[in-house]
Short mmCIF file of C-alpha atoms (C1' of nucleotides) in Angstrom, two decimals:
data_model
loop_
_atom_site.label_atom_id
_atom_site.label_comp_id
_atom_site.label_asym_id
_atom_site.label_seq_id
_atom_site.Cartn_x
_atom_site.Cartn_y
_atom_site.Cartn_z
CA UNK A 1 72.24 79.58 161.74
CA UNK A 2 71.51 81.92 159.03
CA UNK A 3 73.84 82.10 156.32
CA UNK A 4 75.34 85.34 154.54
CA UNK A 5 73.03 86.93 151.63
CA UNK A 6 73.54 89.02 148.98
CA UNK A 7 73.43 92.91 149.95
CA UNK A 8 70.50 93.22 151.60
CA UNK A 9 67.96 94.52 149.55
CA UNK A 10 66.82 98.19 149.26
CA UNK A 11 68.32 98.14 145.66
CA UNK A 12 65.95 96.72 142.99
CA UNK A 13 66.69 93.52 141.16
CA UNK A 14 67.76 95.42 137.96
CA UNK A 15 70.51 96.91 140.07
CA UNK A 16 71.81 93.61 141.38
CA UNK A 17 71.49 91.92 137.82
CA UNK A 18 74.06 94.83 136.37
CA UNK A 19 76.20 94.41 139.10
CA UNK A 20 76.87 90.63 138.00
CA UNK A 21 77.31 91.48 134.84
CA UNK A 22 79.46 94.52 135.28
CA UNK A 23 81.62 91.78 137.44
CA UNK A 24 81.26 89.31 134.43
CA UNK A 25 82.53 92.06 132.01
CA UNK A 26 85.73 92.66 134.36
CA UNK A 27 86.40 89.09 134.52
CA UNK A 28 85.92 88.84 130.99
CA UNK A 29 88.26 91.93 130.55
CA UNK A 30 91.44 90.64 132.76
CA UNK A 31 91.27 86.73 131.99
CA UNK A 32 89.19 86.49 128.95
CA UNK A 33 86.59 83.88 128.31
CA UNK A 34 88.71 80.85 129.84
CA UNK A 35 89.05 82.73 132.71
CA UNK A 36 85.34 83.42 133.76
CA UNK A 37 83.55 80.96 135.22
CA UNK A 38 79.60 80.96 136.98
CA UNK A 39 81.35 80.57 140.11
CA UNK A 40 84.41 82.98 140.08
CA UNK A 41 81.53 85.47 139.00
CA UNK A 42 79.36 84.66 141.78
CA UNK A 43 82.17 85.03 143.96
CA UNK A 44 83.63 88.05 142.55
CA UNK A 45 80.19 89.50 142.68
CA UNK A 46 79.83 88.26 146.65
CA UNK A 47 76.87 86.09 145.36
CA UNK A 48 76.27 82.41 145.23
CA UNK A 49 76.16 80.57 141.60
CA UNK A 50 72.05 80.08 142.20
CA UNK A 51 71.80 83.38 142.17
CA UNK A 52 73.88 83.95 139.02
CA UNK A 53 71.87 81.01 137.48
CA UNK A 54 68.39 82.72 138.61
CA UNK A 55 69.16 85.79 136.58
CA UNK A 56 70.87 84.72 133.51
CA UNK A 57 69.70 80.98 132.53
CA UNK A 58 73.12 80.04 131.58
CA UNK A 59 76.75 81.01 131.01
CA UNK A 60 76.02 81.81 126.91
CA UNK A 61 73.25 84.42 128.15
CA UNK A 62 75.26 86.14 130.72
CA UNK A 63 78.22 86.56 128.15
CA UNK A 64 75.85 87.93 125.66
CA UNK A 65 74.58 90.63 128.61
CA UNK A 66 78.38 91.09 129.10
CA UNK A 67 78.75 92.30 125.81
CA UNK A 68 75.97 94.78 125.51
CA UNK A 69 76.88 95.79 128.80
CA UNK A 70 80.50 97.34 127.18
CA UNK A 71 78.31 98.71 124.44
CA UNK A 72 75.84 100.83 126.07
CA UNK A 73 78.59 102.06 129.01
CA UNK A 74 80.05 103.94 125.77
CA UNK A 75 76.69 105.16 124.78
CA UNK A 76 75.46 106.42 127.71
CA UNK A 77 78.81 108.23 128.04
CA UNK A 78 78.65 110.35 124.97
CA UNK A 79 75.13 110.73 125.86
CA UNK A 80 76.55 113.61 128.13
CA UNK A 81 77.68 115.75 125.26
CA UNK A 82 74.63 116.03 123.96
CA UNK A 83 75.39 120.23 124.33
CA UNK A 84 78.23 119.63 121.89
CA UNK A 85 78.42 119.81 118.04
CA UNK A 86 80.12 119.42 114.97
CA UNK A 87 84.25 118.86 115.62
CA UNK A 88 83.99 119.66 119.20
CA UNK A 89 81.54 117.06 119.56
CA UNK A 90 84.09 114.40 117.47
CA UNK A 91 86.69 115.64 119.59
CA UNK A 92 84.31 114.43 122.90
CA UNK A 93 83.50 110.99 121.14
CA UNK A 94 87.05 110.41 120.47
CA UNK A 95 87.61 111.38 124.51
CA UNK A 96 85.07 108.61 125.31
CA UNK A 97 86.17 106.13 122.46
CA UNK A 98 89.65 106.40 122.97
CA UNK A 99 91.22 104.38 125.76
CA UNK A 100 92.03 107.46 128.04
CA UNK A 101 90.31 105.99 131.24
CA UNK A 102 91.23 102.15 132.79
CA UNK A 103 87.55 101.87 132.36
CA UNK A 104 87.71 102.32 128.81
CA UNK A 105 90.36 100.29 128.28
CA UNK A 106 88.78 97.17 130.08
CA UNK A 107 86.03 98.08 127.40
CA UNK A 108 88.70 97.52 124.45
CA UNK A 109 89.56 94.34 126.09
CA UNK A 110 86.45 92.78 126.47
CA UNK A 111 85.66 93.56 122.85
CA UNK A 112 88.71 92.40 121.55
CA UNK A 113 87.66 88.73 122.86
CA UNK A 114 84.14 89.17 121.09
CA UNK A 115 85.66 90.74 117.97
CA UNK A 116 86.68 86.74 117.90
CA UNK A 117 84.06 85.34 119.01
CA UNK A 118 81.67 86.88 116.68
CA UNK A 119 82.96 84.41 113.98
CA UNK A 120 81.20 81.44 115.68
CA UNK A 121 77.80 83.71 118.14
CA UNK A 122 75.40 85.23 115.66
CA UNK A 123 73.83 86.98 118.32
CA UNK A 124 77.16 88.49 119.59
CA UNK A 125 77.91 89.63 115.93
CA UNK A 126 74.78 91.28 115.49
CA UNK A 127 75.16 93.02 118.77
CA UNK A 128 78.62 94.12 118.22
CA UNK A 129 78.06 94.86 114.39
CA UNK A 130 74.96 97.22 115.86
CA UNK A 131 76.81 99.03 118.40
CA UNK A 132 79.55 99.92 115.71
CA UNK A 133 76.87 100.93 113.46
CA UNK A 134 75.32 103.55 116.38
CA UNK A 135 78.90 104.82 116.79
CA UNK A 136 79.95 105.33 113.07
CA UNK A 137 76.61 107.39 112.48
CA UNK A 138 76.55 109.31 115.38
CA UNK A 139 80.21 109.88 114.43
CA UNK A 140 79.15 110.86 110.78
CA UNK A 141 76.37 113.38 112.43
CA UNK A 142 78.92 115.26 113.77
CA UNK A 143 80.94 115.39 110.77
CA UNK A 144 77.84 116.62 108.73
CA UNK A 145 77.01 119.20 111.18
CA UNK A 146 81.07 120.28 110.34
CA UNK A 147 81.48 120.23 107.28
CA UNK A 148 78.10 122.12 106.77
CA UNK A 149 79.46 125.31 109.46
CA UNK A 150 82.85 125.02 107.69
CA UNK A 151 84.50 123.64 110.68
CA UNK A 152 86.54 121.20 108.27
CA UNK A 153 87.72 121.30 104.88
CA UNK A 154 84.99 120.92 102.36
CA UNK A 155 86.56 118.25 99.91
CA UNK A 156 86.49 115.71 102.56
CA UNK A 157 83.70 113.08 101.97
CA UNK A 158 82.19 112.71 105.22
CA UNK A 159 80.95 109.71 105.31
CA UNK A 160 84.55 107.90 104.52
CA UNK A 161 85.60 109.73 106.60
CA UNK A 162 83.47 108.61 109.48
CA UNK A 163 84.52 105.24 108.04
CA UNK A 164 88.06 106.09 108.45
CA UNK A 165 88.02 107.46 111.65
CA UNK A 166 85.71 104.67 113.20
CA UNK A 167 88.13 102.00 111.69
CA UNK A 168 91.37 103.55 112.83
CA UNK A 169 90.20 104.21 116.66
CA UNK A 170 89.61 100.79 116.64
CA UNK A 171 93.11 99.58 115.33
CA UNK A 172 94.37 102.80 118.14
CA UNK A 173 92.86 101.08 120.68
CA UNK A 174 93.50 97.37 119.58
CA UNK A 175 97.64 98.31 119.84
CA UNK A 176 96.54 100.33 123.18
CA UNK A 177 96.29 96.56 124.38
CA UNK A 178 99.65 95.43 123.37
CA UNK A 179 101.67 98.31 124.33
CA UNK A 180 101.59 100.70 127.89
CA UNK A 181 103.36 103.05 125.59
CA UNK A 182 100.62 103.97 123.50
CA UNK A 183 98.23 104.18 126.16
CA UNK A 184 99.70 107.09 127.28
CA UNK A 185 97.79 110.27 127.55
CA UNK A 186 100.50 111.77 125.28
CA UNK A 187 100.59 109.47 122.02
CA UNK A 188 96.67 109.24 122.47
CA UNK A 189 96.36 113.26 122.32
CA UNK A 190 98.27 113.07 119.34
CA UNK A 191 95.74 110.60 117.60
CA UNK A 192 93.22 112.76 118.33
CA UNK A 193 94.91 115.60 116.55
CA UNK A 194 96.13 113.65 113.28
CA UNK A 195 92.38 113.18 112.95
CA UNK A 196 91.29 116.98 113.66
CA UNK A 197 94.08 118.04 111.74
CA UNK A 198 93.16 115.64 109.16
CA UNK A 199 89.92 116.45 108.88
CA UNK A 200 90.75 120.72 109.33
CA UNK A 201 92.87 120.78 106.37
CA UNK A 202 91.23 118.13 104.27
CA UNK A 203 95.26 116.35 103.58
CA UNK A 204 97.85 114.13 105.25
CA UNK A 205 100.05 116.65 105.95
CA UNK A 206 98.44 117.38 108.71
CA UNK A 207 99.52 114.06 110.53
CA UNK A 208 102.68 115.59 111.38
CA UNK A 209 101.94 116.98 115.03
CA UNK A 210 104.21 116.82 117.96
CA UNK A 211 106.44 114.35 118.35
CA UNK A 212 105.76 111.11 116.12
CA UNK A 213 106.29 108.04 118.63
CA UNK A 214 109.58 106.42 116.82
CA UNK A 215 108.18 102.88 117.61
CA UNK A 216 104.94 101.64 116.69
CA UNK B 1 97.67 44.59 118.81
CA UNK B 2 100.03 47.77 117.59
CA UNK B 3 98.05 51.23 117.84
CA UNK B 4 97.86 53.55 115.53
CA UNK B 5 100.95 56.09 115.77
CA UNK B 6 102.12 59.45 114.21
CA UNK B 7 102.42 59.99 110.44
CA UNK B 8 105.14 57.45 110.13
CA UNK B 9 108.63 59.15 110.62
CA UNK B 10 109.31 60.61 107.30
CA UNK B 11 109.13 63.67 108.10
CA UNK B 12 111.06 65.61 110.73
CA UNK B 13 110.27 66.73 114.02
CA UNK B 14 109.92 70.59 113.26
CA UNK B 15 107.25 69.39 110.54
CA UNK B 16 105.64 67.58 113.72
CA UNK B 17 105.72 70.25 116.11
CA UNK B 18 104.58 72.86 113.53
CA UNK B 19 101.93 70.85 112.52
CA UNK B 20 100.62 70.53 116.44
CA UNK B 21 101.06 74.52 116.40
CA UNK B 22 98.96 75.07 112.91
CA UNK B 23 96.41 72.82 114.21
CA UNK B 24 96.37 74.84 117.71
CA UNK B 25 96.58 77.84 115.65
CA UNK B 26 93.40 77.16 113.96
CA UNK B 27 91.29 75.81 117.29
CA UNK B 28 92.15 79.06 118.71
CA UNK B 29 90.78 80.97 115.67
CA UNK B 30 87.56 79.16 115.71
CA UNK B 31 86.93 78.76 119.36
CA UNK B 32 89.32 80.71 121.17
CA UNK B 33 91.51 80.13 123.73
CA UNK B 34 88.56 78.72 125.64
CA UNK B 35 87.80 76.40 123.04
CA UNK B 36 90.80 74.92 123.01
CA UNK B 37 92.25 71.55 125.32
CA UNK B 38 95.36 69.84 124.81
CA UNK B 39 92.87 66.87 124.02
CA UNK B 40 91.36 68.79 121.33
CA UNK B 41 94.78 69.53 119.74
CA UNK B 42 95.78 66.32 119.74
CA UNK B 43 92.44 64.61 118.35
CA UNK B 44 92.77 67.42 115.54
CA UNK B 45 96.45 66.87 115.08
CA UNK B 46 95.66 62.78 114.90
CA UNK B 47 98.27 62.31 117.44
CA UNK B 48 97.96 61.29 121.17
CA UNK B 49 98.29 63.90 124.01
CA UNK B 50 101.81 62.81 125.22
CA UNK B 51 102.92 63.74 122.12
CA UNK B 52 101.99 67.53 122.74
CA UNK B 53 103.24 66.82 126.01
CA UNK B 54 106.36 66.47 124.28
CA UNK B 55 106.94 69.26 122.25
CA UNK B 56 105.60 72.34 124.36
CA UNK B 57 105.96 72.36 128.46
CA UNK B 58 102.76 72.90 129.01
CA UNK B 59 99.53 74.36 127.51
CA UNK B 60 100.37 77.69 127.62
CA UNK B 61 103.95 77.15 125.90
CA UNK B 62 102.04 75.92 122.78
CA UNK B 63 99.72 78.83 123.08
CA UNK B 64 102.64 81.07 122.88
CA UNK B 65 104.01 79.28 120.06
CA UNK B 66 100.86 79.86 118.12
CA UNK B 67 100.61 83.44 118.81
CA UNK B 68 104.14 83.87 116.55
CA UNK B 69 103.01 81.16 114.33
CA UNK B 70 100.14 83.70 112.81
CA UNK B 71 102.82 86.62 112.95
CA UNK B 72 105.53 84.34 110.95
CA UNK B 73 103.13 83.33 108.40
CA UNK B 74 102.27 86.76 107.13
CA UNK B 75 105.21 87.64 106.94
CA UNK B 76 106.82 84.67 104.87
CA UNK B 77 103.90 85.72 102.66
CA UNK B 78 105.24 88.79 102.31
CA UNK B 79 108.68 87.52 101.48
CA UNK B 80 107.81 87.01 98.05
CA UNK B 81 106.86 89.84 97.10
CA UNK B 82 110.68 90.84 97.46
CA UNK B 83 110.72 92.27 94.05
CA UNK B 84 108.47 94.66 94.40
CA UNK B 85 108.82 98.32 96.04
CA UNK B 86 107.03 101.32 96.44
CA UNK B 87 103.34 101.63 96.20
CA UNK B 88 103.07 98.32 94.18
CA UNK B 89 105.21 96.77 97.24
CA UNK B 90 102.31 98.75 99.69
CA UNK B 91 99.67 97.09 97.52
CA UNK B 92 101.01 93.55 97.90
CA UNK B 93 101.75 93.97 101.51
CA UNK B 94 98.08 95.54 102.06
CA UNK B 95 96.74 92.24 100.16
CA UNK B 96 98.61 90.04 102.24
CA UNK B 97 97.53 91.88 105.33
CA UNK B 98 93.48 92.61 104.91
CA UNK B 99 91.47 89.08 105.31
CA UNK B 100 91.30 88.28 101.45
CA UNK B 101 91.13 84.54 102.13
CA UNK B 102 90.17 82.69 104.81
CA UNK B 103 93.84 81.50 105.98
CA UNK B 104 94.62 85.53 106.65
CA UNK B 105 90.92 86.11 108.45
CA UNK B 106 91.84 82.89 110.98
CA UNK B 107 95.21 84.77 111.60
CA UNK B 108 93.01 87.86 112.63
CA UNK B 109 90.58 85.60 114.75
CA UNK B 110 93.47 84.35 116.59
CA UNK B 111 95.35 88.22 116.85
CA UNK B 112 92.36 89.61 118.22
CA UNK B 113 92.60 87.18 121.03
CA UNK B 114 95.63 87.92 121.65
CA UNK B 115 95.29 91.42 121.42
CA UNK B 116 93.21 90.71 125.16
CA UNK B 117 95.69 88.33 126.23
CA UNK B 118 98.85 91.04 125.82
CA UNK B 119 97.01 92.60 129.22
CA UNK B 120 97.79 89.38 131.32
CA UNK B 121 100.79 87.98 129.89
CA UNK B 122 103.90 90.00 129.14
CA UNK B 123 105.23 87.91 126.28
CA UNK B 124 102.30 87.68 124.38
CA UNK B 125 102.40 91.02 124.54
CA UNK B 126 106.08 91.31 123.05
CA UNK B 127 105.47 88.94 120.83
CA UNK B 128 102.29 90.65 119.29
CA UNK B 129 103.83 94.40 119.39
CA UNK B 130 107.40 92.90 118.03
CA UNK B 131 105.34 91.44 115.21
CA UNK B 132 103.12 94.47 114.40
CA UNK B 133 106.25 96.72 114.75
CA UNK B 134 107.80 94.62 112.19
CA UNK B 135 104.74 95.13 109.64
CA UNK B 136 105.18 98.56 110.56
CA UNK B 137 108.85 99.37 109.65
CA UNK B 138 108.33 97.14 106.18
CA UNK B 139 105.13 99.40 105.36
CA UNK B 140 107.16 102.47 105.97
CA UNK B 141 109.76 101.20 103.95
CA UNK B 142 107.53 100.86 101.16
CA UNK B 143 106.17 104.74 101.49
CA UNK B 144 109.71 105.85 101.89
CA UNK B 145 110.60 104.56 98.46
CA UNK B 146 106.92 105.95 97.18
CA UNK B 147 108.06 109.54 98.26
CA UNK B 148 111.84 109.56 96.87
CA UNK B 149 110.34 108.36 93.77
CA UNK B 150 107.40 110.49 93.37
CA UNK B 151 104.66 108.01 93.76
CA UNK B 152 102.72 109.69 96.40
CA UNK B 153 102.34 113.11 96.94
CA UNK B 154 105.60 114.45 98.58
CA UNK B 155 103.79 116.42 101.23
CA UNK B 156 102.42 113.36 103.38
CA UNK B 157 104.67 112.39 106.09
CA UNK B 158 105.55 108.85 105.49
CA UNK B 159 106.19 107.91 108.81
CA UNK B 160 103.16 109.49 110.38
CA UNK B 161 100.89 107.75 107.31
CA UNK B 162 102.58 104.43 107.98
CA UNK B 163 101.11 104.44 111.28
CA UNK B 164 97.77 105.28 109.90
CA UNK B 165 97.97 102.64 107.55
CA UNK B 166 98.46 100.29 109.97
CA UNK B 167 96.58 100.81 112.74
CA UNK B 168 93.72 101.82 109.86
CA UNK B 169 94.49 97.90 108.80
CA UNK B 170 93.71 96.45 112.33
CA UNK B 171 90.35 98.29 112.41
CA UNK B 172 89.29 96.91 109.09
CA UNK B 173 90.57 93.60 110.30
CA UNK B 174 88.48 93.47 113.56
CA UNK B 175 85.73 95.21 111.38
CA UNK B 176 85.66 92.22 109.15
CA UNK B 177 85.73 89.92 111.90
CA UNK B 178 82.29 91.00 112.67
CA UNK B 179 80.43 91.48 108.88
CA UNK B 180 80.55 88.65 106.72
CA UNK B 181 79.41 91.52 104.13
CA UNK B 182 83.32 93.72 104.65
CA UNK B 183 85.20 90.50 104.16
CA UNK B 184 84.07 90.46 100.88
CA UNK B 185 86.58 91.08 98.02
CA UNK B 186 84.51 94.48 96.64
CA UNK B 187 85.27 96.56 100.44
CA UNK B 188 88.15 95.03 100.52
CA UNK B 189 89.44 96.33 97.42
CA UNK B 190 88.02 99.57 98.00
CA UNK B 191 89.59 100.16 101.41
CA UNK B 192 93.18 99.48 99.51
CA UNK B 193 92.06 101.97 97.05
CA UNK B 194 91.18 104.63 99.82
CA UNK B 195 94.58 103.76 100.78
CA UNK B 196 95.98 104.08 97.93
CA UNK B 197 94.10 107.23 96.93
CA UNK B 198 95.13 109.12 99.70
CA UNK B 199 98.88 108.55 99.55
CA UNK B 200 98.84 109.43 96.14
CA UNK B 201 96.99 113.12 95.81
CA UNK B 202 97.80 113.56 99.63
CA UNK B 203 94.26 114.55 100.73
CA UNK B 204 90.80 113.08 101.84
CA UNK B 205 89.03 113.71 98.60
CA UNK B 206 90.44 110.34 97.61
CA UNK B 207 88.82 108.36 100.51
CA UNK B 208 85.50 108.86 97.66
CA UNK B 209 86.24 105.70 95.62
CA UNK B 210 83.44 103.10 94.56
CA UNK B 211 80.10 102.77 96.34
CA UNK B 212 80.36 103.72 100.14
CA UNK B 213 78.82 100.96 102.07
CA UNK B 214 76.05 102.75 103.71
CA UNK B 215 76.56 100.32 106.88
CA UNK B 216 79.00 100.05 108.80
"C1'" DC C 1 48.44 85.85 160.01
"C1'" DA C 2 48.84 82.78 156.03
"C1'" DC C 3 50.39 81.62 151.91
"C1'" DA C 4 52.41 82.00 147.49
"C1'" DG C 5 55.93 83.22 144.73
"C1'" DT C 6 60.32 85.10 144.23
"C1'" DA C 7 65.13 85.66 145.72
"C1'" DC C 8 68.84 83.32 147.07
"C1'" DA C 9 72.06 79.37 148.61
"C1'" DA C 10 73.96 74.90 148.47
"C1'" DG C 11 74.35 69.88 146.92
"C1'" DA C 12 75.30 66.71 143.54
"C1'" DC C 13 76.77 64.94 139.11
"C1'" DG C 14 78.96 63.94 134.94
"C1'" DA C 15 81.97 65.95 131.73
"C1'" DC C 16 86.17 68.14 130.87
"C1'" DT C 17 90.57 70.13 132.10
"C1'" DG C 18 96.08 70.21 132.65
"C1'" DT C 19 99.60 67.56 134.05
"C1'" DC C 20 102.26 63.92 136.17
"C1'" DA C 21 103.56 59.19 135.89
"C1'" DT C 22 104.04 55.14 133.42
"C1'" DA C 23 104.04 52.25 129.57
"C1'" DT C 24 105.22 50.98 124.83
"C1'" DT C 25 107.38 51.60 120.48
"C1'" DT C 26 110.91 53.35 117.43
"C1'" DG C 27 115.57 54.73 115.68
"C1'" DC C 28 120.26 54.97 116.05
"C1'" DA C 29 124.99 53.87 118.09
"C1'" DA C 30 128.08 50.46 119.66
"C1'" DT D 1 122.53 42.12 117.84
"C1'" DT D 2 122.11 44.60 122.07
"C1'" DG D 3 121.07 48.67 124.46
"C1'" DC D 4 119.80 53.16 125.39
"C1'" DA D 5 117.53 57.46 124.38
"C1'" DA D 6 114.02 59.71 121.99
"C1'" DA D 7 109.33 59.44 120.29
"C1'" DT D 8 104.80 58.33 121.08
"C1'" DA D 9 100.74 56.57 123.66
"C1'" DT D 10 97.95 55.73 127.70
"C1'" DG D 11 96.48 55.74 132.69
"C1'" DA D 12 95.39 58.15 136.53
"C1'" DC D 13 94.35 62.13 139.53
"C1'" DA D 14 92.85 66.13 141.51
"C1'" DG D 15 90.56 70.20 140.03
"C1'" DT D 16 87.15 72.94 137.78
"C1'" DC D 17 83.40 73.46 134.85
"C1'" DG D 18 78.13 74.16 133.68
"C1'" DT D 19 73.87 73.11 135.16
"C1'" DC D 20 70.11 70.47 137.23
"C1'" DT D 21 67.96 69.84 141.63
"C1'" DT D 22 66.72 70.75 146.11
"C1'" DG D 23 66.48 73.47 150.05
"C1'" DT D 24 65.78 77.78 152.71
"C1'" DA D 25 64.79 82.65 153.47
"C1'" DC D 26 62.40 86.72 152.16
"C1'" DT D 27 58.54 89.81 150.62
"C1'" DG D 28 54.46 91.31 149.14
"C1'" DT D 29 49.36 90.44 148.93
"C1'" DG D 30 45.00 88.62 150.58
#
DNA sequence: CACAGTACAAGACGACTGTCATATTTGCAA
DNA sequence: TTGCAAATATGACAGTCGTCTTGTACTGTG
């Protein structure tokens, strides 16, 4: 009696390898850490646990992959506006950064657990600490390319800017995870435009657009 | 042969249970909520594991309990600075709030967790968005008495800024959680100045304060 | 075809988990 | 003092965990 493989297999190795980790990642997104085990992932992934073991050597390596895995799906998203410049471009990062999608979302989740667990993984640090670093400057590109073609106003320092904005989509989409609310694609339109605006007219004023959301 | 019991009886039973909590509080930060058994809370705590039994239903009960204990503490903290209002009140809520010592980074370790675990479980989720609402309405408070009494320039929109100081907070915080280098008092201090910089001339010319970091 | 190496599955094991049940001790009321 | 309830500790159990080991199927190369 033959027992039941794992798809067939036309598709290479690399493809089967990111399909347990993109199952890791999901696991890791819904149930956190505690909740993802070799097995569940194997099963989840309609594999057996040898397999999972033959690809990643342990558990620690395969969370590791998970993480990167978060990363680069943001990277190779934004990769797509390559056509795009200056505030337009911005405006397309934010669209990718943003949790607008479910898929981004699960993103925000899974980093939220490694924003933690980079306190006591080096290597998970390093990796998330890099990734942040690739976004901020590739956000701080666009603003250059801006400010120099007088798309925003020029008093604002670009790079704190970049700082800001980098820091604040990440405290948008930490309270994303706490509240349906905010996750909206209303309240999350309006982020985008306190930062345009901001960034337009060089002062706060401009936060005031539509509706301010009476509870945080 | 008598074995060793509990810290005598001195002390009540809410010191007892809150202790448990702290010391759950602070396996959570360091490990996460994988990291931590009601074994390991109970070697930690020097007491046996019937005594956790006790106090919280079941594991997830005390896991609950530590999730408000973090929120609580900051804002006890922030209790004394009662006297204060305005932009000096802002500054003493922003230092109680950014990871300045170790106690308020472990309360960010543990948030961040639970900024994932708000997706699974409903009360965590109050819980955290009750808490950060609460930090919220107090920070506005704060700008509102800025503006009346000409602190900050009268053109920024409190409310809207509140909500950019917060969720600009949360970014640092995660941000931190990552760099030992951002934890450090110098970008610390300077973030409260951008803060503060902004609210008071009411544009991003004032984000330009100190050395930029050049990484993220 | 043969054979080697890889891809995959399953077994087994010891450690750890949460929780229920069962002691034992303590503190207070009668 | 007795007695009972709360406080605390320990035993036991059925799961689950990571991973090491072994077994089987596949695939490409000679």
């Amino acid at each position: 009696m033959t027992s039941m493989r794992f798809p067939k297999a036309a598709d290479t190795k690399e493809m089967r390898r990111n399909h347990i980790i993109d199952t890791a990642t999901r696991l890791i997104a819904r149930n956190g850490l505690e909740g993802v085990s070799v097995r569940k992932v194997a099963d989840m992934a309609g594999c057996s646990r040898g397999l999972v073991e033959h690809y990643f050597r342990n558990k620690a390596e395969l969370v590791v992959e998970a993480n990167r895995w978060v990363n680069t799906a943001y990277l190779e998203r934004v990769s797509s506006l390559r056509k795009l410049s200056g505030l337009a471009l911005l405006e397309g990062q934010l669209h990718n950064l943003l949790p607008f999608t479910d898929e981004i979302l699960d993103e925000w989740r899974v980093r939220s657990i490694f924003f933690n667990r980079g306190s006591a993984d080096q290597q998970i640090a390093k990796d998330s600490n890099d990734s942040f670093n690739q976004v901020y400057v590739e956000i701080w590109d666009a603003l250059k390319y801006a400010s120099a073609h007088g798309e925003i106003d020029p008093s604002v320092p670009v790079q704190e800017a970049s700082e800001l904005i980098l820091l604040f989509v990440i405290g948008i989409a930490m309270a994303c995870l706490l509240s349906e609310r905010l996750r909206e694609r209303r309240p999350l339109e309006r982020r985008v435009n306190m930062i345009l605006g901001m960034l337009k007219s060089g002062d706060l004023s401009a936060l005031r657009v539509g509706d301010p959301s009476v509870e945080y």
